[in-house]
Short mmCIF file of C-alpha atoms in Angstrom, two decimals:
data_model
loop_
_atom_site.label_atom_id
_atom_site.label_comp_id
_atom_site.label_asym_id
_atom_site.label_seq_id
_atom_site.Cartn_x
_atom_site.Cartn_y
_atom_site.Cartn_z
CA MET A 1 10.10 2.09 -48.24
CA ASP A 2 7.75 -0.61 -46.98
CA HIS A 3 4.79 -1.96 -48.96
CA LYS A 4 2.14 -0.02 -46.95
CA THR A 5 3.95 3.29 -47.48
CA LEU A 6 4.29 2.66 -51.22
CA VAL A 7 0.59 1.79 -51.49
CA ASP A 8 -0.34 4.99 -49.64
CA LEU A 9 2.00 7.07 -51.84
CA ILE A 10 0.25 5.79 -54.95
CA THR A 11 -3.35 5.50 -53.80
CA ILE A 12 -3.80 8.62 -51.66
CA PRO A 13 -2.99 11.12 -54.47
CA LEU A 14 -5.02 8.98 -56.88
CA PHE A 15 -7.97 8.99 -54.50
CA THR A 16 -7.79 12.73 -53.85
CA GLY A 17 -7.42 13.48 -57.58
CA ILE A 18 -10.40 11.33 -58.55
CA ILE A 19 -12.52 12.56 -55.66
CA GLY A 20 -11.55 16.14 -56.52
CA TYR A 21 -12.76 15.62 -60.06
CA VAL A 22 -15.95 13.83 -58.97
CA THR A 23 -16.58 16.53 -56.36
CA ASN A 24 -16.44 19.36 -58.86
CA TRP A 25 -18.20 17.40 -61.61
CA THR A 26 -21.12 16.52 -59.35
CA GLY A 27 -21.00 20.06 -57.93
CA VAL A 28 -21.64 21.45 -61.41
CA LEU A 29 -24.47 18.94 -61.87
CA MET A 30 -25.93 20.01 -58.52
CA LEU A 31 -26.12 23.56 -59.79
CA PHE A 32 -28.39 22.73 -62.70
CA LYS A 33 -29.91 19.25 -62.45
CA PRO A 34 -32.65 18.23 -62.16
CA ILE A 35 -34.82 21.14 -63.24
CA ARG A 36 -37.78 19.88 -61.21
CA PHE A 37 -37.62 18.33 -57.74
CA HIS A 38 -37.24 14.54 -57.64
CA GLY A 39 -37.47 12.61 -54.41
CA VAL A 40 -39.20 10.02 -52.25
CA ARG A 41 -41.63 10.44 -49.40
CA VAL A 42 -40.14 9.94 -45.95
CA PRO A 43 -42.55 8.99 -43.14
CA GLY A 44 -42.87 11.79 -40.59
CA LEU A 45 -40.98 14.39 -42.63
CA LYS A 46 -44.17 16.27 -43.54
CA VAL A 47 -44.96 16.71 -39.84
CA LEU A 48 -41.35 17.59 -38.98
CA PHE A 49 -40.90 20.07 -41.85
CA PRO A 50 -42.55 23.13 -40.19
CA LEU A 51 -40.39 22.61 -37.09
CA LEU A 52 -37.10 22.74 -39.00
CA PRO A 53 -35.03 25.97 -39.12
CA ARG A 54 -35.83 28.13 -42.13
CA ARG A 55 -32.26 27.72 -43.42
CA VAL A 56 -32.91 23.99 -43.64
CA ARG A 57 -36.45 24.29 -45.05
CA ILE A 58 -35.29 26.33 -48.04
CA LEU A 59 -32.67 23.76 -49.04
CA PRO A 60 -33.41 22.00 -52.34
CA LEU A 61 -33.19 18.72 -50.38
CA ILE A 62 -36.66 18.55 -48.86
CA ARG A 63 -40.22 19.60 -49.62
CA HIS A 64 -43.09 20.61 -47.39
CA ASP A 65 -45.05 17.57 -48.62
CA GLY A 66 -42.55 15.23 -46.91
CA ARG A 67 -40.34 14.31 -49.86
CA LEU A 68 -36.56 13.96 -49.60
CA GLY A 69 -34.54 14.34 -52.80
CA TRP A 70 -32.86 17.02 -54.85
CA GLN A 71 -33.47 19.86 -57.30
CA GLY A 72 -30.73 21.83 -59.04
CA ILE A 73 -29.68 24.87 -57.00
CA VAL A 74 -30.23 27.27 -59.89
CA PRO A 75 -33.77 26.16 -60.88
CA SER A 76 -34.76 25.65 -57.22
CA ARG A 77 -33.92 29.29 -56.54
CA ALA A 78 -35.64 30.64 -59.66
CA ASP A 79 -37.70 33.20 -57.74
CA LYS A 80 -34.83 34.40 -55.57
CA MET A 81 -32.32 34.43 -58.40
CA ALA A 82 -34.70 36.35 -60.63
CA SER A 83 -35.20 38.89 -57.87
CA ILE A 84 -31.45 39.27 -57.36
CA ALA A 85 -30.91 39.37 -61.12
CA VAL A 86 -33.22 42.40 -61.30
CA ASP A 87 -31.74 44.16 -58.26
CA LYS A 88 -28.09 43.48 -59.07
CA GLY A 89 -28.19 42.98 -62.82
CA LEU A 90 -30.97 44.41 -64.95
CA ALA A 91 -31.43 47.39 -62.65
CA LYS A 92 -27.84 48.39 -63.44
CA LEU A 93 -28.59 48.23 -67.15
CA GLY A 94 -31.66 50.44 -67.17
CA SER A 95 -35.26 50.96 -66.05
CA VAL A 96 -38.36 49.53 -67.71
CA SER A 97 -38.87 52.87 -69.45
CA ASP A 98 -35.35 52.59 -70.92
CA PHE A 99 -36.12 49.15 -72.32
CA TYR A 100 -39.51 50.28 -73.63
CA ARG A 101 -37.89 53.23 -75.37
CA GLU A 102 -35.44 50.88 -77.07
CA LEU A 103 -38.40 48.88 -78.42
CA GLU A 104 -39.25 51.95 -80.54
CA PRO A 105 -42.79 52.98 -79.54
CA ASP A 106 -43.30 54.63 -82.95
CA LYS A 107 -42.70 51.29 -84.66
CA ILE A 108 -45.08 49.61 -82.21
CA ALA A 109 -47.68 52.27 -83.02
CA GLU A 110 -47.29 51.70 -86.76
CA HIS A 111 -47.60 47.94 -86.30
CA LEU A 112 -50.63 48.29 -84.03
CA ALA A 113 -52.31 50.73 -86.44
CA ALA A 114 -51.71 48.39 -89.36
CA ILE A 115 -53.41 45.54 -87.47
CA ALA A 116 -56.28 47.78 -86.39
CA GLN A 117 -56.84 49.12 -89.91
CA ASP A 118 -57.80 45.64 -91.09
CA GLU A 119 -60.10 44.96 -88.15
CA ILE A 120 -61.66 48.29 -87.17
CA ARG A 121 -64.48 48.10 -89.74
CA ASP A 122 -65.79 44.84 -88.25
CA VAL A 123 -65.36 46.18 -84.72
CA VAL A 124 -67.40 49.33 -85.42
CA ASP A 125 -70.05 47.30 -87.24
CA GLN A 126 -70.37 44.77 -84.39
CA ILE A 127 -70.57 47.47 -81.72
CA MET A 128 -73.23 49.49 -83.53
CA GLU A 129 -75.26 46.33 -84.26
CA LYS A 130 -75.10 45.48 -80.57
CA GLU A 131 -75.62 48.90 -79.00
CA ASN A 132 -78.03 50.60 -81.41
CA PRO A 133 -79.01 48.32 -84.29
CA GLN A 134 -82.00 50.42 -85.40
CA LEU A 135 -79.95 53.58 -85.83
CA TRP A 136 -77.17 51.67 -87.59
CA HIS A 137 -79.62 50.01 -89.98
CA ASP A 138 -81.32 53.31 -90.77
CA LEU A 139 -78.08 55.08 -91.66
CA PRO A 140 -77.48 55.32 -95.42
CA PRO A 141 -74.48 53.28 -96.65
CA VAL A 142 -72.63 56.45 -97.59
CA ILE A 143 -72.86 57.68 -93.96
CA LYS A 144 -71.64 54.33 -92.65
CA GLU A 145 -68.69 54.43 -94.99
CA ALA A 146 -67.94 57.95 -93.79
CA VAL A 147 -67.87 56.68 -90.18
CA PHE A 148 -65.52 53.82 -91.12
CA ALA A 149 -63.27 56.22 -93.03
CA ARG A 150 -63.11 58.73 -90.17
CA VAL A 151 -62.25 56.03 -87.64
CA ARG A 152 -59.49 54.65 -89.90
CA SER A 153 -58.09 58.13 -90.51
CA GLN A 154 -57.90 58.74 -86.77
CA LEU A 155 -56.12 55.44 -86.01
CA PRO A 156 -52.45 56.39 -86.61
CA GLU A 157 -52.64 59.45 -84.36
CA LEU A 158 -54.76 57.63 -81.81
CA VAL A 159 -52.43 54.63 -81.58
CA ARG A 160 -49.34 56.83 -81.41
CA ASN A 161 -50.92 58.69 -78.49
CA ILE A 162 -51.54 55.34 -76.77
CA THR A 163 -47.96 54.11 -77.16
CA ASP A 164 -46.69 57.49 -75.95
CA GLU A 165 -48.98 57.28 -72.92
CA ILE A 166 -47.71 53.79 -72.16
CA GLY A 167 -44.13 55.02 -72.46
CA GLN A 168 -44.71 57.89 -70.08
CA ASN A 169 -46.38 55.64 -67.51
CA VAL A 170 -44.67 52.30 -68.11
CA ASP A 171 -42.88 52.35 -64.74
CA GLN A 172 -46.31 52.50 -63.07
CA LEU A 173 -47.85 49.94 -65.45
CA ILE A 174 -45.14 47.27 -65.09
CA ASP A 175 -43.38 45.90 -62.04
CA ALA A 176 -40.16 44.71 -63.70
CA LYS A 177 -39.13 42.66 -60.70
CA LEU A 178 -42.41 40.73 -60.55
CA MET A 179 -42.36 40.28 -64.32
CA VAL A 180 -38.90 38.68 -64.34
CA ILE A 181 -39.62 36.59 -61.23
CA ALA A 182 -42.86 35.27 -62.72
CA TYR A 183 -41.20 34.52 -66.04
CA PHE A 184 -38.26 32.60 -64.58
CA GLY A 185 -40.60 30.88 -62.11
CA GLU A 186 -42.54 29.49 -65.08
CA HIS A 187 -39.38 28.74 -67.07
CA PRO A 188 -36.65 27.69 -64.57
CA GLU A 189 -34.81 25.92 -67.38
CA LEU A 190 -33.95 29.34 -68.82
CA LEU A 191 -31.85 30.16 -65.75
CA ASN A 192 -29.85 27.01 -66.44
CA GLU A 193 -29.52 28.02 -70.07
CA LEU A 194 -28.38 31.49 -69.07
CA PHE A 195 -25.63 30.21 -66.78
CA LEU A 196 -24.54 27.45 -69.16
CA ILE A 197 -24.34 29.76 -72.17
CA MET A 198 -22.28 32.33 -70.30
CA GLY A 199 -20.05 30.06 -68.24
CA ARG A 200 -19.67 26.79 -70.15
CA LYS A 201 -15.88 27.18 -70.40
CA GLU A 202 -15.50 28.04 -66.73
CA LEU A 203 -17.73 25.16 -65.61
CA THR A 204 -15.62 22.74 -67.67
CA PHE A 205 -12.51 24.20 -66.08
CA MET A 206 -14.02 23.77 -62.61
CA GLN A 207 -14.63 20.06 -63.25
CA ASN A 208 -11.05 19.45 -64.41
CA PHE A 209 -9.62 21.67 -61.70
CA GLY A 210 -10.83 19.22 -59.08
CA PHE A 211 -8.38 16.62 -60.38
CA TYR A 212 -5.52 19.08 -60.95
CA PHE A 213 -5.89 20.33 -57.38
CA GLY A 214 -6.72 17.03 -55.71
CA LEU A 215 -3.77 15.05 -57.12
CA PRO A 216 -0.92 17.22 -55.71
CA MET A 217 -2.85 17.73 -52.46
CA GLY A 218 -2.82 13.96 -52.13
CA PHE A 219 0.97 14.02 -51.88
CA VAL A 220 0.70 16.71 -49.20
CA LEU A 221 -1.81 14.57 -47.33
CA PHE A 222 0.53 11.58 -47.68
CA GLY A 223 3.31 13.62 -46.10
CA ILE A 224 1.08 14.66 -43.19
CA LEU A 225 0.08 11.03 -42.70
CA GLN A 226 3.77 10.08 -42.33
CA LEU A 227 4.14 12.67 -39.57
CA TYR A 228 0.82 11.89 -37.85
CA PRO A 229 -0.14 8.29 -38.67
CA ALA A 230 -3.59 8.55 -37.04
CA TRP A 231 -6.77 7.06 -38.55
CA TRP A 232 -8.55 10.44 -38.62
CA VAL A 233 -5.95 12.17 -40.85
CA LEU A 234 -7.33 10.81 -44.13
CA PRO A 235 -11.02 11.62 -43.46
CA LEU A 236 -10.15 15.06 -42.12
CA GLY A 237 -7.76 15.72 -45.00
CA GLY A 238 -10.46 14.60 -47.45
CA VAL A 239 -12.90 17.14 -45.97
CA VAL A 240 -10.38 19.97 -46.31
CA ILE A 241 -9.34 19.03 -49.86
CA GLY A 242 -12.96 18.56 -51.04
CA TRP A 243 -14.08 21.84 -49.46
CA VAL A 244 -11.12 23.85 -50.75
CA ALA A 245 -11.34 22.35 -54.26
CA ASN A 246 -14.88 23.64 -54.69
CA TRP A 247 -14.21 26.96 -52.97
CA LEU A 248 -11.09 27.62 -55.02
CA GLY A 249 -12.80 26.56 -58.26
CA ILE A 250 -15.70 29.00 -57.71
CA THR A 251 -13.34 31.76 -56.58
CA MET A 252 -11.12 31.40 -59.65
CA ILE A 253 -14.13 31.86 -61.92
CA PHE A 254 -15.19 35.20 -60.43
CA GLU A 255 -12.27 36.65 -58.47
CA PRO A 256 -10.44 38.91 -58.52
CA ALA A 257 -12.55 41.35 -60.50
CA ASP A 258 -9.49 43.41 -61.42
CA PRO A 259 -6.10 41.88 -62.34
CA LYS A 260 -3.80 41.18 -59.39
CA LYS A 261 -0.17 40.30 -60.14
CA TRP A 262 0.31 38.41 -56.89
CA ILE A 263 -2.56 35.99 -57.64
CA PRO A 264 -1.46 33.05 -59.87
CA TRP A 265 -4.47 33.27 -62.22
CA ARG A 266 -4.32 37.09 -62.17
CA GLN A 267 -8.07 37.72 -62.73
CA GLY A 268 -11.40 35.87 -62.54
CA LEU A 269 -11.68 33.56 -65.54
CA MET A 270 -15.17 34.74 -66.47
CA VAL A 271 -14.17 38.39 -66.03
CA ARG A 272 -11.40 37.88 -68.59
CA ARG A 273 -14.11 36.96 -71.08
CA LYS A 274 -16.23 39.98 -70.23
CA THR A 275 -16.78 40.92 -73.88
CA GLU A 276 -17.83 37.41 -74.90
CA VAL A 277 -20.01 36.87 -71.81
CA THR A 278 -21.61 40.27 -72.34
CA GLU A 279 -22.67 39.33 -75.86
CA LYS A 280 -24.17 36.03 -74.72
CA TYR A 281 -25.95 37.58 -71.73
CA ALA A 282 -27.40 40.38 -73.84
CA GLU A 283 -28.55 37.94 -76.51
CA MET A 284 -30.26 35.68 -73.97
CA VAL A 285 -32.05 38.49 -72.12
CA ALA A 286 -33.15 40.19 -75.34
CA ASP A 287 -34.44 36.95 -76.88
CA LYS A 288 -36.11 35.45 -73.80
CA VAL A 289 -36.68 37.95 -70.98
CA ILE A 290 -37.04 41.62 -71.89
CA THR A 291 -39.04 41.02 -75.06
CA LEU A 292 -41.93 42.91 -76.61
CA GLN A 293 -44.10 39.84 -76.01
CA ASN A 294 -43.26 39.66 -72.30
CA ILE A 295 -43.68 43.41 -71.81
CA GLY A 296 -46.99 43.25 -73.68
CA ASN A 297 -48.20 40.30 -71.60
CA GLU A 298 -47.25 42.11 -68.42
CA LEU A 299 -49.06 45.26 -69.58
CA MET A 300 -52.23 43.41 -70.54
CA THR A 301 -52.40 40.59 -67.97
CA GLY A 302 -49.91 41.43 -65.20
CA PRO A 303 -50.68 42.57 -61.63
CA ARG A 304 -51.05 46.17 -62.81
CA SER A 305 -52.95 45.40 -66.00
CA ASP A 306 -56.03 47.20 -64.70
CA ARG A 307 -54.07 50.44 -65.03
CA THR A 308 -53.16 49.60 -68.62
CA HIS A 309 -56.76 48.83 -69.55
CA GLN A 310 -57.91 52.07 -67.92
CA LEU A 311 -55.27 53.98 -69.86
CA LEU A 312 -56.42 52.35 -73.12
CA HIS A 313 -60.07 53.10 -72.37
CA ASP A 314 -59.35 56.73 -71.55
CA ALA A 315 -57.39 57.10 -74.79
CA LEU A 316 -59.84 55.23 -77.03
CA ARG A 317 -63.18 56.61 -75.83
CA PRO A 318 -62.70 59.96 -77.66
CA ALA A 319 -62.35 57.98 -80.90
CA VAL A 320 -66.14 57.90 -81.29
CA ASP A 321 -66.35 61.67 -80.89
CA LYS A 322 -63.69 62.13 -83.55
CA ALA A 323 -65.39 59.64 -85.85
CA VAL A 324 -68.77 61.36 -85.59
CA GLY A 325 -67.14 64.77 -85.96
CA PRO A 326 -69.25 67.93 -86.01
CA ALA A 327 -72.44 65.87 -85.82
CA ARG A 328 -71.54 64.59 -82.35
CA THR A 329 -74.11 66.73 -80.49
CA ALA A 330 -76.91 65.85 -82.88
CA VAL A 331 -76.11 62.12 -82.71
CA ARG A 332 -75.91 62.25 -78.91
CA VAL A 333 -79.35 63.87 -78.76
CA ALA A 334 -80.76 61.45 -81.33
CA ILE A 335 -79.74 58.24 -79.60
CA GLY A 336 -79.50 59.47 -76.02
CA GLY A 337 -76.50 60.38 -73.88
CA LYS A 338 -76.38 57.04 -72.04
CA GLU A 339 -76.46 55.02 -75.26
CA TYR A 340 -73.81 57.26 -76.82
CA ASP A 341 -71.48 56.79 -73.83
CA GLN A 342 -72.07 53.03 -73.97
CA ILE A 343 -70.99 52.98 -77.62
CA ARG A 344 -67.81 54.87 -76.71
CA THR A 345 -67.08 52.39 -73.89
CA SER A 346 -67.73 49.39 -76.12
CA LEU A 347 -65.44 50.71 -78.82
CA ALA A 348 -62.68 51.29 -76.28
CA THR A 349 -63.09 47.76 -74.91
CA GLU A 350 -63.07 46.10 -78.32
CA ALA A 351 -60.27 48.21 -79.76
CA SER A 352 -58.01 47.55 -76.76
CA GLY A 353 -58.01 43.91 -77.87
CA PHE A 354 -55.71 44.87 -80.75
CA ALA A 355 -52.83 45.56 -78.33
CA PRO A 356 -52.17 41.91 -77.34
CA ILE A 357 -52.18 40.95 -81.04
CA ALA A 358 -49.44 43.48 -81.77
CA PHE A 359 -47.37 42.61 -78.70
CA ASN A 360 -47.62 38.86 -79.35
CA ASP A 361 -46.54 39.03 -82.98
CA ALA A 362 -43.46 36.79 -82.72
CA GLU A 363 -41.83 38.06 -85.92
CA PHE A 364 -42.28 41.72 -84.99
CA SER A 365 -41.06 41.01 -81.43
CA LYS A 366 -37.94 39.32 -82.81
CA GLN A 367 -37.16 42.36 -84.96
CA GLN A 368 -37.43 44.68 -81.95
CA SER A 369 -35.29 42.42 -79.75
CA VAL A 370 -32.24 43.40 -81.79
CA ARG A 371 -32.40 46.88 -80.27
CA ILE A 372 -32.72 45.48 -76.75
CA TYR A 373 -29.69 43.28 -77.42
CA ARG A 374 -27.63 46.28 -78.55
CA PHE A 375 -28.77 48.34 -75.58
CA ILE A 376 -27.94 45.67 -72.97
CA SER A 377 -24.62 44.86 -74.63
CA GLY A 378 -23.66 48.52 -74.72
CA GLN A 379 -24.64 49.09 -71.09
CA MET A 380 -22.76 46.02 -69.86
CA LYS A 381 -19.60 46.99 -71.67
CA GLN A 382 -19.59 50.22 -69.68
CA MET A 383 -19.92 48.40 -66.34
CA SER A 384 -16.94 48.19 -64.04
CA SER A 385 -15.42 44.75 -63.53
CA ARG A 386 -16.65 44.71 -59.93
CA ASN A 387 -20.26 45.46 -60.94
CA PHE A 388 -19.96 42.89 -63.72
CA VAL A 389 -18.89 40.19 -61.24
CA GLU A 390 -21.58 41.20 -58.76
CA MET A 391 -24.25 40.94 -61.44
CA LEU A 392 -23.16 37.45 -62.53
CA ARG A 393 -22.32 35.96 -59.14
CA SER A 394 -24.98 37.44 -56.87
CA ALA A 395 -27.66 34.99 -58.02
CA ILE A 396 -25.77 31.91 -56.74
CA LYS A 397 -23.51 33.40 -54.06
CA GLN A 398 -25.92 32.76 -51.19
CA ASP A 399 -26.03 29.04 -51.98
CA GLU A 400 -22.36 28.43 -52.77
CA TRP A 401 -21.83 26.97 -49.30
CA LEU A 402 -23.89 23.96 -50.40
CA LEU A 403 -21.26 23.17 -53.03
CA PHE A 404 -18.45 23.56 -50.51
CA PHE A 405 -20.28 21.33 -48.02
CA HIS A 406 -20.84 18.80 -50.80
CA GLY A 407 -17.10 18.80 -51.55
CA GLY A 408 -16.25 18.28 -47.89
CA ALA A 409 -18.77 15.44 -47.56
CA LEU A 410 -17.35 13.61 -50.57
CA GLY A 411 -13.84 14.14 -49.24
CA LEU A 412 -14.90 12.63 -45.90
CA PHE A 413 -16.40 9.66 -47.73
CA ALA A 414 -13.20 9.20 -49.76
CA GLY A 415 -11.08 9.22 -46.59
CA PHE A 416 -13.16 6.49 -44.96
CA LEU A 417 -13.29 4.53 -48.22
CA HIS A 418 -9.48 4.53 -48.40
CA LEU A 419 -9.31 3.33 -44.79
CA ALA A 420 -11.82 0.57 -45.51
CA ILE A 421 -9.84 -0.68 -48.52
CA PHE A 422 -6.23 -0.19 -47.45
CA GLY A 423 -6.44 0.14 -43.66
CA VAL A 424 -4.77 2.68 -41.39
#
């Protein structure tokens, strides 16, 4: 064996093993880092950008403002991944009404009533001072106290009716897809956290697999080079090895969904850990995504919040009638129908402000998230392996080709680097 052959026998497998590891290691980094786009402005790119094919424009490589750089695939696709996560994932677990039911509306009602009990006296006082101060000042203290007492006594039933109304109409009050998209759009780092928590073991395996696959493939490439000693063999072989290393690494994580005896690894590595992944996924979603706080924010400030406020007003306006009781007609005549209706509207407006306080109570929200966690975990455990894989993989599947292309590009670079150092 001559010196050149011996050098090739040693260096080619070493190169392919190292490049395989670097390919998969950087591929994992490309999935998650950086969270925000980092790049430099390229003259003319801003003008050229609108002329590029859409498939190129949506790559995390370039921006419409003319910058060239990179953003992690997962955070760069936050909107799309959140949309797919709803369609393929959360939608399989249940509807918004299912999640709301698990949050125990009766407990929400009790919590909301407890908050309102402490505040309703000031609310009534402020409204009456604003809307009809003379009447309010002229009322004897005993009558005022009677009004306060009647309002407080009506609160538990009133609030329970409100939470029931929300539950019956929650699918019309909340667009779950928009809620999740908006949330992940504002917090793209949570998508990274979600993937890293669930698949940390598999991602570590993928990095190491690049070396384990690349090293023996180097000996195969060496053998091909002995049969076809052309300069293009190493670059072309590097492309194939880099591409296949990433493709095989991703495939081994998710496929096959069901055990296959004729496949060396039998079943997708993440699917084998279905129970463990289920627990982590359920915990993450319950703690960060489908929370009482997020549902409350969507109800009160989301795209359909006008419907929620109308529902609250319709439910709260009769509270004045119930507070006044049998004297309602006499009071209405005494202060005028328009003024009476204004008081009812003002009370509804002010009282609806208690809802965000209840929904945004972090401690109470944390207590309720336990039920969401149990619900999601239970639903996922009943999913078939195929649906389980689809739910986890669908969010990144459309962009996997970028990782494969990245592997091929590094393999091409490694082939030319070997030629530059050791010659043909």
